[in-house]
Amino acid sequence: MTRPPTAAQRRVIDAADPVTGRLRGTESQLAALVKRGLAFRHPRPPHDHFLTPEGHRVRQGVLETPEPAAQAPASAGVFAARVGGEEAPVDAGPARRREVHSAWQGLLELRRMTNPGGATDRPCGWERTHLVRAAALALEAAGHAPAGQEGGGYRVRETPQPEAVAVHEPDGEALRACAATLEGAGWQVSEHREPRGGTRYLLASPRRA
């Protein structure tokens, strides 16, 4: 479990605008929330602060985090989309589905607030700096099953290529379904074969326009 916000931080989060997630607080309070991944500072003047998808989840009272996979980048926050291959058993129950749905809606709001013209059909800056988590959230929110320690399911991993993640799924039909989901979420997707073994996988990058 991630350490919960302090009482002062929680008051700032609870007082956020219920629609936009805009925050009001002291510079130190806002900086602390940014450091923990619960808020971000808008790059354009007046540089207001807004809740991240994790921050929205804290505001709704969801405080627990499953352990991330070893290959996934560690980051602060209270929610982690399943990237596939986690040691913890895959939870597909109603509570998890509600958490994922809430995180996805928060991400769409983040797109609306930060993309030019309020566009929600393509990834935002936060997603470009959290590629694995962002792609995994799009897949999990669409109902795709993450891989457990063994067996089928998707796995999202970093790649040496800038702004690209690899998506592995042993079932060919399920892999194509993952591609369709990511394309619908604003990602550019191409299918490739691994040099050894010829296993198919996806390369996905956030679409810019």
Short mmCIF file of C-alpha atoms in Angstrom, two decimals:
data_model
loop_
_atom_site.label_atom_id
_atom_site.label_comp_id
_atom_site.label_asym_id
_atom_site.label_seq_id
_atom_site.Cartn_x
_atom_site.Cartn_y
_atom_site.Cartn_z
CA MET A 1 0.00 0.00 0.00
CA THR A 2 1.29 3.46 -0.87
CA ARG A 3 1.60 5.92 1.99
CA PRO A 4 -1.62 7.97 2.02
CA PRO A 5 -1.55 11.75 1.58
CA THR A 6 -1.14 13.89 4.67
CA ALA A 7 -4.19 15.56 6.15
CA ALA A 8 -3.18 18.89 4.60
CA GLN A 9 -2.63 17.29 1.19
CA ARG A 10 -5.94 15.49 1.44
CA ARG A 11 -7.75 18.77 2.15
CA VAL A 12 -6.21 20.28 -1.01
CA ILE A 13 -7.23 17.23 -3.04
CA ASP A 14 -10.76 17.17 -1.65
CA ALA A 15 -11.16 20.87 -2.47
CA ALA A 16 -10.19 20.36 -6.13
CA ASP A 17 -12.70 21.41 -8.77
CA PRO A 18 -14.93 18.33 -9.24
CA VAL A 19 -14.92 18.66 -13.03
CA THR A 20 -11.52 20.02 -14.04
CA GLY A 21 -9.46 18.85 -11.06
CA ARG A 22 -7.95 22.31 -10.64
CA LEU A 23 -6.18 22.68 -7.31
CA ARG A 24 -5.73 25.54 -4.87
CA GLY A 25 -3.05 25.49 -2.18
CA THR A 26 0.32 26.78 -1.11
CA GLU A 27 3.32 26.33 -3.39
CA SER A 28 4.78 23.75 -1.03
CA GLN A 29 1.52 21.76 -0.88
CA LEU A 30 1.15 21.76 -4.66
CA ALA A 31 4.82 20.85 -5.19
CA ALA A 32 4.44 17.92 -2.78
CA LEU A 33 1.42 16.63 -4.71
CA VAL A 34 3.34 16.94 -7.99
CA LYS A 35 6.27 15.02 -6.50
CA ARG A 36 3.94 12.20 -5.48
CA GLY A 37 2.34 12.03 -8.93
CA LEU A 38 -1.05 13.22 -7.67
CA ALA A 39 -0.95 16.58 -9.47
CA PHE A 40 0.75 18.26 -12.41
CA ARG A 41 1.61 21.87 -13.20
CA HIS A 42 0.11 23.12 -16.44
CA PRO A 43 2.90 24.16 -18.83
CA ARG A 44 1.09 27.28 -20.03
CA PRO A 45 0.37 30.44 -18.01
CA PRO A 46 -1.06 30.87 -15.44
CA HIS A 47 0.55 27.49 -14.65
CA ASP A 48 -2.32 26.21 -12.53
CA HIS A 49 -2.11 22.80 -10.91
CA PHE A 50 -4.50 19.92 -11.70
CA LEU A 51 -5.07 16.42 -10.41
CA THR A 52 -3.52 13.55 -12.35
CA PRO A 53 -5.55 10.35 -12.88
CA GLU A 54 -4.03 9.07 -9.63
CA GLY A 55 -5.07 12.28 -7.88
CA HIS A 56 -8.63 11.89 -9.09
CA ARG A 57 -8.63 8.39 -7.65
CA VAL A 58 -7.44 9.61 -4.27
CA ARG A 59 -10.20 12.20 -4.32
CA GLN A 60 -12.70 9.38 -4.84
CA GLY A 61 -11.27 7.47 -1.89
CA VAL A 62 -9.28 4.70 -3.59
CA LEU A 63 -5.94 4.47 -1.81
CA GLU A 64 -4.47 1.07 -2.51
CA THR A 65 -1.96 0.24 -5.21
CA PRO A 66 -1.02 -3.17 -6.57
CA GLU A 67 2.70 -3.80 -6.86
CA PRO A 68 3.98 -2.87 -10.35
CA ALA A 69 5.78 -5.40 -12.52
CA ALA A 70 9.54 -5.43 -12.26
CA GLN A 71 9.89 -4.23 -15.86
CA ALA A 72 7.49 -1.33 -15.38
CA PRO A 73 8.87 2.08 -14.39
CA ALA A 74 8.43 2.85 -10.72
CA SER A 75 6.46 5.99 -10.00
CA ALA A 76 4.61 7.71 -7.24
CA GLY A 77 0.85 7.50 -7.02
CA VAL A 78 -1.95 5.39 -5.66
CA PHE A 79 -3.07 3.56 -8.80
CA ALA A 80 -1.19 1.47 -11.34
CA ALA A 81 -2.73 -0.01 -14.45
CA ARG A 82 -1.82 -3.66 -14.93
CA VAL A 83 1.08 -3.89 -17.39
CA GLY A 84 1.03 -7.70 -17.34
CA GLY A 85 3.27 -10.11 -15.49
CA GLU A 86 2.73 -8.72 -12.00
CA GLU A 87 3.51 -11.03 -9.11
CA ALA A 88 0.19 -10.26 -7.42
CA PRO A 89 -2.80 -12.27 -8.69
CA VAL A 90 -4.78 -10.53 -11.40
CA ASP A 91 -7.87 -8.90 -9.89
CA ALA A 92 -10.74 -8.65 -12.36
CA GLY A 93 -13.53 -8.09 -9.85
CA PRO A 94 -16.08 -5.25 -9.75
CA ALA A 95 -13.95 -3.08 -7.43
CA ARG A 96 -10.98 -3.25 -9.78
CA ARG A 97 -13.18 -2.47 -12.79
CA ARG A 98 -14.52 0.61 -11.03
CA GLU A 99 -11.00 1.75 -10.19
CA VAL A 100 -9.83 1.33 -13.78
CA HIS A 101 -12.90 3.09 -15.18
CA SER A 102 -12.35 6.01 -12.81
CA ALA A 103 -8.67 6.26 -13.75
CA TRP A 104 -9.54 6.24 -17.47
CA GLN A 105 -12.13 8.99 -17.03
CA GLY A 106 -9.57 11.02 -15.11
CA LEU A 107 -7.10 10.56 -17.95
CA LEU A 108 -9.64 11.74 -20.52
CA GLU A 109 -10.22 14.83 -18.40
CA LEU A 110 -6.47 15.37 -18.26
CA ARG A 111 -6.38 15.23 -22.06
CA ARG A 112 -9.19 17.75 -22.29
CA MET A 113 -7.44 20.16 -19.95
CA THR A 114 -3.95 19.94 -21.48
CA ASN A 115 -4.24 19.09 -25.18
CA PRO A 116 -4.60 21.97 -27.65
CA GLY A 117 -8.26 22.60 -28.33
CA GLY A 118 -9.25 20.27 -25.51
CA ALA A 119 -8.82 17.21 -27.74
CA THR A 120 -9.50 13.91 -25.97
CA ASP A 121 -8.83 11.67 -28.99
CA ARG A 122 -5.05 11.64 -28.60
CA PRO A 123 -2.62 11.18 -25.69
CA CYS A 124 -1.51 14.13 -23.59
CA GLY A 125 1.86 15.12 -22.18
CA TRP A 126 1.42 13.01 -19.06
CA GLU A 127 0.95 9.91 -21.15
CA ARG A 128 4.08 10.66 -23.18
CA THR A 129 6.14 10.61 -20.00
CA HIS A 130 4.40 7.48 -18.64
CA LEU A 131 4.16 5.41 -21.82
CA VAL A 132 3.89 1.93 -20.31
CA ARG A 133 1.33 2.95 -17.71
CA ALA A 134 -0.71 4.96 -20.22
CA ALA A 135 -0.90 2.17 -22.81
CA ALA A 136 -1.70 -0.39 -20.11
CA LEU A 137 -4.50 1.79 -18.76
CA ALA A 138 -6.05 2.09 -22.23
CA LEU A 139 -5.96 -1.70 -22.60
CA GLU A 140 -7.24 -2.52 -19.14
CA ALA A 141 -9.99 0.10 -19.36
CA ALA A 142 -11.18 -1.52 -22.60
CA GLY A 143 -11.50 -4.88 -20.87
CA HIS A 144 -8.37 -6.65 -22.14
CA ALA A 145 -6.90 -9.18 -19.71
CA PRO A 146 -3.37 -8.55 -18.41
CA ALA A 147 -1.01 -11.51 -18.25
CA GLY A 148 -0.40 -13.24 -14.94
CA GLN A 149 2.85 -14.92 -14.02
CA GLU A 150 2.06 -17.58 -16.60
CA GLY A 151 -0.36 -17.96 -19.46
CA GLY A 152 -2.04 -15.57 -21.86
CA GLY A 153 -2.86 -11.91 -21.59
CA TYR A 154 -1.18 -8.68 -22.65
CA ARG A 155 2.19 -7.41 -21.46
CA VAL A 156 3.25 -3.79 -22.05
CA ARG A 157 6.98 -3.11 -21.95
CA GLU A 158 9.44 -0.30 -22.58
CA THR A 159 11.48 -0.30 -25.80
CA PRO A 160 14.73 1.38 -26.86
CA GLN A 161 12.71 3.35 -29.43
CA PRO A 162 11.74 6.86 -28.25
CA GLU A 163 8.05 7.27 -27.41
CA ALA A 164 7.16 3.66 -28.14
CA VAL A 165 6.08 0.66 -26.10
CA ALA A 166 5.87 -2.99 -27.05
CA VAL A 167 2.67 -4.95 -26.48
CA HIS A 168 2.93 -8.72 -26.34
CA GLU A 169 -0.05 -11.06 -26.43
CA PRO A 170 0.39 -14.73 -27.41
CA ASP A 171 -3.09 -15.02 -28.92
CA GLY A 172 -3.13 -13.50 -32.40
CA GLU A 173 -6.77 -12.44 -32.31
CA ALA A 174 -6.32 -10.85 -28.89
CA LEU A 175 -3.20 -9.04 -30.16
CA ARG A 176 -5.17 -7.55 -33.04
CA ALA A 177 -7.89 -6.51 -30.59
CA CYS A 178 -5.24 -4.74 -28.47
CA ALA A 179 -4.08 -2.91 -31.61
CA ALA A 180 -7.63 -1.74 -32.34
CA THR A 181 -8.08 -0.51 -28.76
CA LEU A 182 -4.83 1.47 -28.77
CA GLU A 183 -5.62 3.00 -32.17
CA GLY A 184 -9.02 4.04 -30.84
CA ALA A 185 -7.30 5.60 -27.82
CA GLY A 186 -5.08 7.77 -30.01
CA TRP A 187 -1.99 5.61 -30.46
CA GLN A 188 -0.17 4.76 -33.69
CA VAL A 189 0.24 0.99 -33.85
CA SER A 190 2.24 -1.32 -36.08
CA GLU A 191 2.70 -5.09 -35.94
CA HIS A 192 6.13 -6.70 -36.03
CA ARG A 193 7.83 -10.07 -35.63
CA GLU A 194 10.60 -10.81 -33.18
CA PRO A 195 13.88 -11.69 -34.92
CA ARG A 196 14.10 -14.97 -33.03
CA GLY A 197 11.05 -17.19 -33.14
CA GLY A 198 8.95 -14.86 -35.26
CA THR A 199 6.50 -14.06 -32.46
CA ARG A 200 4.23 -11.18 -33.35
CA TYR A 201 4.06 -8.07 -31.16
CA LEU A 202 2.89 -4.46 -31.40
CA LEU A 203 4.81 -1.21 -31.32
CA ALA A 204 2.62 1.65 -30.14
CA SER A 205 3.39 5.37 -29.98
CA PRO A 206 1.19 8.29 -28.88
CA ARG A 207 -0.33 10.05 -31.88
CA ARG A 208 0.46 13.77 -32.07
CA ALA A 209 -2.22 14.93 -34.48
#
